[in-house]
Amino acid sequence: MGANTSQVSDLSDNPSLKALVGTESISENDPFWNQLISFTFISPTSSGDSKLLEEAVIPLAKILIENNPRTGNFGALVRIFLGRTKELKISTECQDQLFIWQAHNALFMIRCLLKVFIREMSEEELHLQFSYQERAPGSCGETGSEDLLEELLSNLVHLIVEVPLLDITYSILFEAVTTLLVFFSYQLFHKDILRDGIIYQHIMKGRCLCLTSRLVKTLLYNFIRQEKCPPPATHIFEPKAEGGLLYGLASGVASGLWSVFTLGGAGSKAGIDQEHNPLPLSNQSLLLLLVLANLTDGPDWPNPYRQAITCFRNTQDTSSLPMEQPHTFQINFNSLYTALCEQQRSDQATLLLYTLLHQNTNMRTYMLSRTDMDNLVLPILEILYHVEERNSHHVYMALIILLILTEDDAFNRSIHEVVLKNISWYTERSLTEISLGSLLILVVIRTIQFNMTRTRDKYLHTNCLAALANMSAQFRCLHQYAAQRIISLFALLSKKHNKVLEQATQSLRGRQGDNTALPDYAQDLNVIEEVIRMMLEIINSCLCNSLHHNPNLVYALLYKRELFEQFRTHPSFQDIMQNLDTVIGFFSQRLEQAGSDLSVERVQEVIMKGAQALPKDRLKKFPELKFKYVEEDQPEDFFIPYVWSLVFNSGVGLHWNPHGIELFSMDSG
């Protein structure tokens, strides 16, 4: 690197880098440092090029690991960076781009080296690398009482919260956020969830603690602002005629060396560049926020970052802040809501939405009070609709969000009042006009059917049915296609039930006198019957609470009434079938009295008049269907591996260690 335009192929022979990692100590006052951090870099343009950069850094970093105990050059580089950042806020105000550029370059080099250090050594050994200083022959390499590691961590947090986000500061703010993520990436190399450690202690209890709420607020605002990477700045610094240190800030750094290197680095499944990921700071800030929120609580202290996320309030809330919430702050809920609606295509934005809905009562109340909930619900439904193209964890999060929303009766009523036109992504049938509630039912039923034929995941099944059950008492004016799909799902379950029953019967007949173990058909039957029971309860709940609002469901029920015959005398369904029998019998009699060869319109007219005439006391009352999402039902430590899978996929981790945390596949299907 140094004061020249650098390429990956140049790194191993670069004299400045060779001096940095070499056997000679370099004084912090040496002009060498100014030359070292005055470089431009021809940016990698693909994931492959990014990997080449990382591979080029590895041997240099390993040499430095060997020599640093004698030279202390790594600590000197860190102190050079810290020295630059002391005046960074003033430099920003004065538009001192050279100062910012050099600070960015120093931090970029530190991050590249740290990625290798963290892979190669423990936290304790890393701590030592920060403590080594230049030593005279025969003296000890560890000197000084300062904790340079904590100083760097604290400095990075201060930089993020204090330096304003401008075009000239975008790159260094991105580097600061990403370097913190790199520090936390020790988790990638440990199978067990890390619940302690030097970095953990500094972030959770050290000098960073007092900045908790400001850091969380800043990261949220980075997500809200969705600032794109600034366009390439050509020759911010003109080279001097004599070839001095001030070389042009070439398009490599300005157009996204940082974004391509991190977002398209090792670990991503595809090369990700500026065109496809124009919001690197927003994305990386969100990842850091999720990592902080999912740090485990200490033995005698809660995670302060989770506390901050769960208790922040709207800027329009003028009530006094409660004293028992030490890390609370205020943020513009409208801006946050808008960003959440716009960004649901990414796992991390969906995970943030889940976190806020589930843990921040202020934000949940605000979201449920919105009159434009379709802006939030439609992107969630689109995730579920394209289930084949999404990873299973993204689908889980989207489904849990729907379950949490459907716990609210006002939400369940309001979604049937929102009328949508021409849903372009719903391609199975042209829906020129449909309520948000009917569309939600269609998408959830489609997800259940996909799960029945492909993944067969009981957890997904349970949450889908729970969401439908929560909504069922408030079903209003169901679209005829939604009503048909409810009955079609029951038909599919009925067919599956009969098939398993037949297999069990044939197996018993064919194995007479055979003592070998039978397939567990009883368990399969039990699962299917539980689902059938739930579907019958959902239909019954709608009929008992809003029959007169749903003529299309009654029509679909009558059209397929033969489906329910076999369950009338089944001991598991007799009680719930009484109401369905009453409804089917009542309306069948009405249709017979109306004559034969009735048109569809005439049948619907008879149903609508009959719905007003059916005495409510004819239907037996059942307990209200209400299901509440409980986080403890999730697999143990689900969220931490999920978050780190997202971080790893962004390229923050150097290489995955097979002995490290078990990462989730981010592939679709």
XYZ file of C-alpha atoms in Angstrom:
669
model
C 0.000 0.000 0.000
C 1.929 3.112 0.975
C 1.771 6.265 -1.137
C 0.905 4.564 -4.373
C -2.103 3.085 -6.068
C -2.074 -0.549 -4.933
C -3.380 -3.804 -6.328
C -3.850 -7.205 -4.717
C -0.931 -8.620 -6.653
C 1.345 -5.908 -5.229
C 0.735 -6.627 -1.552
C 3.297 -9.347 -0.901
C 6.053 -7.229 -2.458
C 4.921 -3.876 -1.131
C 7.950 -2.395 0.738
C 5.823 -0.467 3.229
C 3.851 -3.555 4.230
C 7.033 -5.629 4.396
C 8.480 -3.062 6.784
C 5.307 -3.066 8.912
C 5.357 -6.840 9.406
C 9.147 -7.153 9.459
C 11.658 -7.539 12.255
C 12.471 -3.845 12.753
C 10.575 -1.643 15.167
C 9.228 1.558 13.666
C 8.885 4.595 15.915
C 5.473 6.250 15.980
C 7.208 9.511 15.045
C 8.726 8.013 11.890
C 7.466 9.550 8.583
C 6.947 5.925 7.507
C 3.474 5.881 9.068
C 2.298 8.892 7.116
C 3.455 7.200 3.940
C 1.924 3.843 4.900
C -1.597 5.184 5.368
C -1.556 7.481 2.321
C -2.636 4.932 -0.245
C -5.303 4.400 -2.816
C -6.493 0.969 -3.763
C -7.866 -0.493 -6.957
C -11.083 -2.019 -5.687
C -11.913 -5.691 -6.143
C -14.848 -6.075 -8.512
C -16.024 -9.533 -7.539
C -16.197 -11.978 -4.668
C -13.275 -13.848 -6.220
C -11.096 -10.723 -6.181
C -12.073 -10.092 -2.581
C -10.938 -13.567 -1.633
C -7.655 -12.882 -3.392
C -7.210 -9.803 -1.212
C -7.838 -11.803 1.955
C -5.490 -14.557 0.853
C -2.817 -11.964 0.137
C -3.188 -10.509 3.642
C -2.935 -13.863 5.461
C 0.825 -14.508 4.980
C 1.643 -10.891 5.861
C -0.476 -11.094 9.009
C 1.174 -14.356 10.045
C 4.612 -12.771 9.722
C 3.422 -9.867 11.856
C 2.095 -12.279 14.504
C 5.576 -13.762 14.721
C 7.484 -10.462 14.788
C 5.082 -8.176 16.666
C 6.161 -9.353 20.178
C 9.606 -7.869 19.395
C 8.645 -4.871 17.263
C 5.282 -3.751 18.661
C 4.450 -2.459 15.171
C 0.814 -3.539 15.336
C 0.288 -1.540 18.531
C 2.052 1.391 16.889
C -0.360 1.193 13.914
C -3.307 1.199 16.335
C -1.905 4.235 18.160
C -1.391 6.036 14.842
C -5.087 5.447 14.092
C -6.116 6.585 17.576
C -4.046 9.722 17.151
C -5.839 10.547 13.892
C -9.305 9.969 15.361
C -8.803 12.409 18.262
C -9.277 15.239 15.794
C -11.722 13.442 13.502
C -14.824 15.395 14.524
C -13.008 18.701 13.997
C -11.636 17.418 10.683
C -15.193 16.656 9.566
C -16.378 20.148 10.492
C -13.416 21.645 8.636
C -13.862 19.275 5.656
C -10.290 18.037 6.213
C -10.600 15.123 3.816
C -6.924 14.135 3.970
C -7.130 13.531 7.710
C -10.305 11.423 7.343
C -8.832 9.494 4.411
C -5.698 8.564 6.340
C -7.673 7.563 9.438
C -9.874 5.363 7.224
C -6.833 3.721 5.640
C -5.255 2.973 9.021
C -8.469 1.412 10.296
C -8.888 -0.575 7.080
C -5.434 -2.079 7.598
C -6.180 -2.850 11.257
C -9.386 -4.629 10.245
C -7.663 -6.710 7.557
C -5.057 -7.842 10.093
C -7.618 -8.460 12.846
C -9.562 -10.853 10.638
C -6.481 -13.064 10.464
C -5.500 -12.555 14.109
C -8.929 -13.683 15.310
C -8.726 -16.817 13.221
C -5.215 -17.644 14.408
C -5.307 -16.910 18.156
C -7.384 -16.776 21.321
C -8.722 -13.546 22.833
C -5.971 -13.634 25.449
C -3.297 -13.926 22.744
C -4.964 -11.125 20.774
C -4.879 -8.970 23.890
C -1.125 -9.544 24.080
C -0.672 -8.455 20.446
C -2.108 -5.078 21.447
C 0.183 -4.805 24.481
C 3.534 -5.405 22.740
C 5.651 -2.301 22.236
C 9.078 -1.546 20.805
C 11.698 -2.948 23.188
C 15.390 -2.562 23.653
C 17.548 -5.712 23.373
C 17.094 -7.929 26.447
C 13.966 -6.114 27.677
C 10.392 -7.409 27.880
C 8.071 -6.770 24.953
C 5.052 -5.943 27.103
C 5.198 -2.448 28.535
C 2.820 0.303 29.531
C -0.255 0.209 31.679
C -2.763 1.272 29.039
C -5.190 -1.304 27.649
C -4.863 -0.585 23.950
C -7.556 -3.122 23.019
C -10.134 -1.412 25.224
C -8.919 1.971 23.971
C -9.560 0.885 20.360
C -13.000 -0.552 21.151
C -14.007 2.580 23.037
C -12.637 4.778 20.266
C -14.640 2.915 17.612
C -17.875 3.349 19.576
C -17.133 7.051 20.098
C -16.394 7.431 16.394
C -19.711 5.833 15.399
C -21.841 7.955 17.735
C -20.012 11.284 17.417
C -18.887 11.621 13.782
C -21.764 12.809 11.559
C -22.679 10.729 8.522
C -21.551 12.673 5.438
C -20.153 11.644 2.074
C -16.610 12.236 3.335
C -17.159 10.217 6.545
C -19.183 7.352 5.062
C -16.183 5.081 4.523
C -14.640 5.495 7.972
C -18.004 5.023 9.700
C -18.488 1.839 7.714
C -15.005 0.682 8.744
C -15.707 1.407 12.418
C -18.967 -0.593 12.390
C -17.388 -3.473 10.501
C -14.290 -3.579 12.725
C -16.541 -3.995 15.770
C -18.254 -6.871 13.983
C -14.846 -8.414 13.273
C -13.980 -8.199 16.983
C -17.166 -10.121 17.808
C -16.457 -12.730 15.120
C -14.694 -14.946 17.659
C -18.124 -16.578 17.868
C -17.552 -18.036 14.404
C -14.717 -20.135 15.786
C -16.510 -21.466 18.891
C -19.193 -24.126 18.788
C -20.682 -23.058 22.127
C -22.319 -19.666 22.556
C -19.742 -17.235 23.979
C -20.989 -15.872 27.289
C -17.839 -14.140 28.486
C -14.431 -13.006 27.295
C -12.241 -9.919 27.124
C -14.109 -8.226 24.266
C -17.470 -9.142 25.807
C -16.416 -7.592 29.139
C -15.218 -4.365 27.508
C -18.398 -3.919 25.472
C -20.838 -4.929 28.214
C -19.219 -3.405 31.303
C -16.273 -1.253 30.289
C -15.979 2.297 29.043
C -18.444 1.565 26.233
C -21.338 1.012 28.660
C -22.137 4.706 29.087
C -22.607 4.994 25.303
C -25.076 2.098 25.051
C -28.208 4.079 24.189
C -26.331 6.422 21.823
C -24.768 3.496 19.962
C -28.102 1.672 19.566
C -29.796 4.911 18.466
C -27.050 5.681 15.924
C -27.148 2.183 14.441
C -30.931 2.414 14.149
C -30.670 5.784 12.422
C -28.054 4.361 10.027
C -30.630 1.708 9.152
C -33.416 4.301 8.865
C -31.438 6.644 6.633
C -30.563 3.930 4.104
C -27.714 6.088 2.776
C -26.169 4.758 -0.389
C -22.424 4.542 -0.758
C -21.245 7.939 -2.074
C -20.452 8.118 -5.789
C -16.766 7.854 -6.762
C -14.907 11.034 -5.935
C -12.232 11.615 -8.539
C -9.028 13.116 -7.263
C -10.137 14.701 -4.038
C -6.426 15.144 -3.451
C -4.386 16.127 -6.450
C -0.894 14.534 -6.613
C 1.969 16.939 -6.240
C 4.200 17.380 -9.241
C 7.177 15.921 -7.352
C 5.248 12.767 -6.488
C 4.644 13.578 -2.833
C 2.398 11.809 -0.356
C -0.907 13.340 -1.421
C -2.175 11.001 -4.076
C -5.694 11.214 -5.485
C -8.366 9.411 -3.562
C -9.030 7.141 -6.486
C -12.357 5.578 -7.275
C -11.315 2.326 -5.597
C -11.712 3.670 -2.077
C -14.516 6.103 -2.862
C -16.693 3.693 -4.839
C -16.691 0.903 -2.367
C -13.514 -0.998 -1.575
C -14.975 -1.318 1.888
C -18.357 -2.588 0.672
C -17.080 -5.056 -1.894
C -14.412 -6.343 0.448
C -16.810 -6.925 3.313
C -20.092 -7.634 1.618
C -18.646 -9.787 -1.134
C -15.826 -11.430 0.776
C -15.201 -14.984 1.870
C -18.344 -16.509 3.197
C -20.788 -14.966 0.771
C -22.503 -17.334 -1.574
C -22.248 -14.886 -4.440
C -20.209 -11.876 -5.445
C -22.027 -8.877 -4.042
C -21.056 -5.481 -5.316
C -22.225 -1.901 -5.196
C -24.898 -2.421 -7.821
C -26.584 -5.176 -5.810
C -25.807 -3.851 -2.314
C -25.872 -0.070 -2.465
C -26.453 0.336 1.290
C -23.395 -1.183 2.975
C -23.394 1.092 6.052
C -27.104 0.546 6.659
C -26.784 -3.225 6.296
C -23.670 -3.485 8.429
C -25.110 -1.231 11.151
C -28.154 -3.484 11.345
C -25.967 -6.588 11.658
C -23.975 -5.001 14.490
C -27.209 -3.996 16.223
C -28.499 -7.589 16.027
C -25.200 -8.976 17.326
C -25.268 -6.580 20.296
C -28.930 -7.330 21.029
C -28.265 -11.065 21.081
C -25.238 -11.048 23.373
C -26.047 -13.230 26.360
C -26.778 -11.708 29.753
C -23.973 -11.770 32.314
C -24.227 -13.748 35.566
C -25.391 -10.687 37.477
C -26.153 -8.052 34.834
C -28.538 -7.893 31.871
C -27.450 -7.136 28.311
C -27.614 -3.299 28.203
C -28.008 -3.232 24.400
C -31.056 -5.484 24.582
C -32.396 -3.227 27.327
C -31.968 -0.213 25.050
C -33.727 -1.938 22.135
C -36.668 -3.041 24.260
C -37.458 0.289 25.920
C -36.786 3.136 23.459
C -39.727 5.442 22.776
C -41.184 7.696 20.108
C -39.848 11.248 19.775
C -43.480 12.410 19.967
C -43.870 10.800 23.391
C -43.645 13.757 25.787
C -44.061 11.821 29.030
C -41.093 11.745 31.374
C -38.592 8.918 30.991
C -38.893 6.246 33.697
C -35.897 6.102 36.012
C -35.847 2.283 36.074
C -34.891 2.155 32.379
C -31.279 3.362 32.334
C -30.604 2.912 28.596
C -33.797 4.313 27.127
C -33.843 6.981 24.395
C -36.254 8.446 21.864
C -36.341 7.908 18.118
C -38.703 8.827 15.293
C -41.117 5.876 15.085
C -42.582 6.994 11.766
C -39.147 6.942 10.092
C -38.308 3.573 11.643
C -41.655 2.097 10.573
C -41.127 3.317 7.002
C -37.638 1.795 6.832
C -38.917 -1.518 8.204
C -41.664 -1.609 5.569
C -39.190 -0.917 2.760
C -36.447 -3.366 3.768
C -38.224 -6.666 4.494
C -36.510 -8.400 1.579
C -33.507 -8.966 3.858
C -33.319 -11.479 6.710
C -31.779 -8.948 9.064
C -34.559 -6.369 8.568
C -37.184 -9.060 9.210
C -35.276 -10.142 12.324
C -35.220 -6.516 13.551
C -38.973 -6.227 12.942
C -39.527 -9.416 14.937
C -37.294 -8.140 17.770
C -39.163 -4.840 18.019
C -42.635 -6.385 17.769
C -41.830 -9.030 20.347
C -39.742 -7.057 22.843
C -40.533 -3.333 22.532
C -44.118 -2.702 23.675
C -43.912 0.971 22.640
C -43.054 0.069 19.058
C -45.594 -2.768 18.905
C -48.387 -0.466 20.108
C -47.358 2.126 17.519
C -47.281 -0.376 14.645
C -50.690 -1.807 15.519
C -52.155 1.703 15.621
C -51.080 2.496 12.062
C -53.812 2.842 9.439
C -51.419 1.705 6.691
C -50.567 -1.740 8.063
C -50.731 -3.091 4.505
C -47.337 -1.445 3.897
C -45.851 -3.715 6.564
C -47.950 -6.867 6.074
C -47.634 -7.120 2.286
C -43.817 -7.522 2.282
C -44.166 -10.220 4.970
C -46.774 -12.043 2.874
C -44.521 -11.805 -0.162
C -41.727 -13.529 1.790
C -44.104 -16.391 2.615
C -45.515 -16.538 -0.905
C -42.019 -17.033 -2.341
C -41.215 -19.692 0.254
C -39.351 -21.765 -2.343
C -36.875 -18.920 -2.880
C -36.311 -18.013 0.781
C -34.242 -19.747 3.416
C -36.337 -21.488 6.048
C -35.254 -19.123 8.853
C -36.489 -16.057 6.970
C -39.819 -17.836 6.473
C -39.968 -18.661 10.212
C -39.404 -15.031 11.156
C -42.071 -13.798 8.734
C -44.553 -16.324 10.082
C -43.827 -15.484 13.723
C -44.371 -11.787 12.910
C -47.813 -12.650 11.523
C -48.577 -14.717 14.622
C -47.636 -11.801 16.905
C -49.769 -9.384 14.848
C -52.785 -11.724 14.908
C -52.725 -11.771 18.712
C -54.380 -8.342 18.434
C -58.154 -8.399 17.737
C -58.149 -4.862 16.325
C -55.542 -5.938 13.758
C -57.649 -8.981 12.830
C -60.668 -6.741 12.200
C -58.864 -3.959 10.375
C -57.130 -6.166 7.789
C -60.527 -7.096 6.330
C -61.302 -3.415 5.814
C -58.192 -2.774 3.682
C -58.992 -3.465 0.020
C -56.099 -4.212 -2.328
C -56.059 -4.172 -6.105
C -53.960 -6.216 -8.540
C -51.383 -7.974 -6.349
C -48.701 -8.472 -8.996
C -46.610 -11.044 -7.105
C -49.579 -13.357 -6.479
C -49.507 -15.279 -9.756
C -51.617 -18.385 -9.053
C -54.796 -16.480 -9.777
C -55.616 -12.977 -10.899
C -56.779 -11.034 -7.853
C -58.163 -7.756 -9.176
C -59.627 -6.844 -5.790
C -59.216 -8.574 -2.430
C -59.033 -7.583 1.221
C -55.722 -7.754 3.045
C -57.291 -10.291 5.427
C -58.329 -12.651 2.616
C -54.902 -12.351 1.015
C -53.254 -13.181 4.339
C -55.414 -16.312 4.614
C -54.511 -17.365 1.059
C -50.778 -16.979 1.642
C -50.793 -18.800 4.995
C -52.796 -21.695 3.526
C -50.382 -21.879 0.600
C -47.499 -22.046 3.098
C -49.198 -24.928 4.925
C -49.682 -26.831 1.665
C -46.054 -26.249 0.671
C -44.958 -27.520 4.069
C -47.149 -30.632 3.758
C -45.592 -31.619 0.465
C -42.000 -30.455 0.940
C -40.504 -29.609 4.322
C -43.025 -31.267 6.689
C -41.951 -29.046 9.552
C -44.293 -29.339 12.551
C -43.172 -25.985 13.981
C -44.092 -24.152 10.764
C -47.426 -26.001 10.608
C -48.282 -25.069 14.170
C -47.575 -21.352 13.692
C -49.531 -21.163 10.422
C -52.593 -22.747 12.013
C -52.214 -20.593 15.140
C -52.287 -17.403 13.027
C -55.426 -18.581 11.182
C -57.040 -19.552 14.482
C -56.332 -16.126 16.003
C -57.977 -14.453 13.005
C -60.932 -16.815 12.613
C -63.447 -15.076 14.912
C -62.909 -11.826 12.967
C -63.095 -13.255 9.433
C -65.123 -10.727 7.429
C -66.368 -10.822 3.831
C -63.938 -13.537 2.818
C -63.041 -13.487 -0.859
C -64.592 -16.480 -2.616
C -61.132 -17.792 -3.513
C -59.989 -17.571 0.112
C -63.106 -19.458 1.217
C -62.463 -22.129 -1.435
C -58.856 -22.533 -0.315
C -59.894 -23.068 3.315
C -62.141 -25.947 2.259
C -59.527 -27.211 -0.237
C -56.959 -27.427 2.551
C -59.425 -29.452 4.595
C -59.956 -31.722 1.571
C -56.190 -32.240 1.272
C -55.925 -33.120 4.961
C -58.871 -35.494 4.666
C -57.250 -37.260 1.714
C -53.977 -37.557 3.591
C -55.803 -38.934 6.642
C -57.515 -41.620 4.565
C -54.243 -42.581 2.895
C -52.373 -43.060 6.180
C -55.344 -44.964 7.607
C -55.352 -47.278 4.598
C -51.575 -47.812 4.844
C -51.897 -48.722 8.497
C -54.703 -51.205 7.781
C -52.845 -52.870 4.897
C -49.658 -53.070 6.930
C -51.454 -54.827 9.769
C -53.037 -57.341 7.374
C -49.779 -58.085 5.576
C -47.771 -58.608 8.774
C -49.925 -61.182 10.564
C -47.527 -63.465 12.456
C -44.614 -61.085 11.674
C -43.033 -59.736 14.877
C -40.884 -57.076 13.215
C -41.547 -53.479 14.178
C -44.404 -51.711 12.424
C -44.058 -48.208 10.978
C -45.449 -45.697 13.453
C -48.704 -45.023 11.601
C -50.439 -44.246 14.891
C -48.181 -41.231 15.410
C -48.726 -40.036 11.819
C -52.480 -40.393 12.245
C -52.373 -38.492 15.511
C -50.531 -35.552 13.930
C -52.912 -35.386 10.963
C -55.951 -35.593 13.223
C -54.605 -32.740 15.357
C -54.333 -30.576 12.232
C -57.810 -31.628 11.030
C -59.211 -30.783 14.450
C -57.593 -27.342 14.289
C -59.020 -26.686 10.808
C -62.506 -27.691 11.992
C -62.151 -25.350 14.976
C -61.103 -22.491 12.658
C -64.131 -23.030 10.402
C -66.399 -23.390 13.444
C -65.016 -20.199 15.027
C -65.860 -18.250 11.891
C -69.371 -19.719 11.668
C -70.124 -19.038 15.338
C -68.819 -15.458 15.380
C -69.326 -14.038 11.899
C -71.446 -16.390 9.795
C -73.576 -13.532 8.396
C -70.379 -11.771 7.220
C -69.073 -14.786 5.279
C -71.541 -16.118 2.698
C -68.663 -17.298 0.497
C -67.427 -19.660 3.224
C -70.935 -21.094 3.673
C -71.173 -21.541 -0.098
C -67.822 -23.396 -0.222
C -68.863 -25.506 2.777
C -72.109 -26.569 1.083
C -70.404 -27.226 -2.221
C -67.985 -29.703 -0.570
C -70.246 -30.956 2.242
C -69.532 -34.609 1.463
C -65.962 -34.071 2.758
C -67.257 -33.797 6.313
C -69.411 -36.926 6.331
C -66.658 -39.297 7.460
C -65.768 -37.144 10.472
C -69.311 -36.849 11.853
C -69.016 -40.005 13.936
C -65.268 -39.849 14.562
C -64.692 -39.660 18.347
C -62.045 -36.911 17.951
C -64.379 -34.611 16.006
C -67.961 -35.358 17.095
C -68.316 -32.292 19.311
C -66.960 -29.786 16.805
C -68.905 -31.403 13.925
C -72.241 -30.627 15.611
C -72.106 -26.964 14.571
C -70.983 -27.745 11.036
C -73.809 -30.274 10.721
C -76.270 -27.652 11.962
C -75.072 -25.062 9.427
C -74.921 -27.523 6.516
C -78.373 -28.919 7.376
C -79.965 -25.481 7.845
C -78.736 -24.038 4.554
C -79.292 -27.266 2.595
C -82.953 -27.165 3.643
C -83.218 -23.521 2.590
C -81.759 -24.317 -0.828
C -84.160 -27.247 -1.303
C -87.087 -24.958 -0.511
C -85.812 -22.440 -3.058
C -86.122 -24.978 -5.891
C -83.751 -26.806 -8.250
C -81.254 -25.637 -10.888
C -80.438 -22.493 -8.931
C -77.884 -20.051 -10.343
C -74.803 -19.132 -8.349
C -76.273 -15.712 -7.698
C -79.549 -17.212 -6.438
C -77.684 -19.629 -4.136
C -75.704 -16.736 -2.662
C -78.912 -14.770 -2.141
C -80.492 -17.697 -0.268
C -77.352 -18.042 1.877
C -77.276 -14.341 2.773
C -80.949 -14.316 3.801
C -80.530 -17.609 5.679
C -77.534 -16.225 7.610
C -79.775 -13.519 9.050
C -82.452 -16.066 9.937
C -80.298 -18.718 11.658
C -80.802 -18.383 15.437
C -77.451 -17.907 17.169
C -78.408 -20.218 20.007
C -78.542 -23.116 17.526
C -74.738 -23.174 17.488
C -72.844 -24.567 20.457
C -70.315 -22.178 21.990
C -66.670 -23.256 22.185
C -63.761 -21.511 23.966
C -62.266 -18.654 21.965
C -59.301 -19.675 19.815
C -56.283 -17.667 20.968
C -52.649 -18.567 20.526
C -49.753 -16.469 21.778
C -46.202 -16.624 20.517
C -43.769 -17.740 23.224
C -40.071 -17.260 22.452
C -39.153 -20.179 24.702
C -40.844 -22.460 22.147
C -37.985 -21.681 19.773
C -35.062 -24.126 19.651
C -32.439 -23.234 22.260
C -30.108 -20.452 21.135
C -31.929 -20.156 17.781
C -31.291 -16.461 17.332
C -27.545 -16.316 18.010
C -26.602 -18.865 15.304
C -29.112 -17.168 12.974
C -27.561 -13.736 13.492
C -24.045 -15.096 13.014
C -25.125 -16.905 9.866
C -26.184 -13.508 8.500
C -22.931 -11.891 9.631
C -20.852 -14.677 8.111
C -22.803 -14.422 4.883
C -21.876 -10.737 4.725
C -18.180 -11.672 4.598
C -17.157 -10.355 8.022
C -15.671 -13.680 9.095
C -12.484 -14.662 7.323
C -13.191 -18.345 6.879
C -15.638 -20.568 8.649
C -14.067 -22.924 11.137
C -15.708 -26.380 11.043
C -15.223 -26.486 14.816
C -17.047 -23.180 15.216
C -20.693 -22.306 15.778
C -23.127 -24.247 13.621
C -24.269 -21.808 10.956
C -27.645 -21.957 9.236
C -27.834 -22.407 5.503
C -28.967 -19.219 3.804
C -29.934 -21.138 0.673
C -33.547 -21.110 -0.449
C -36.033 -23.907 0.028
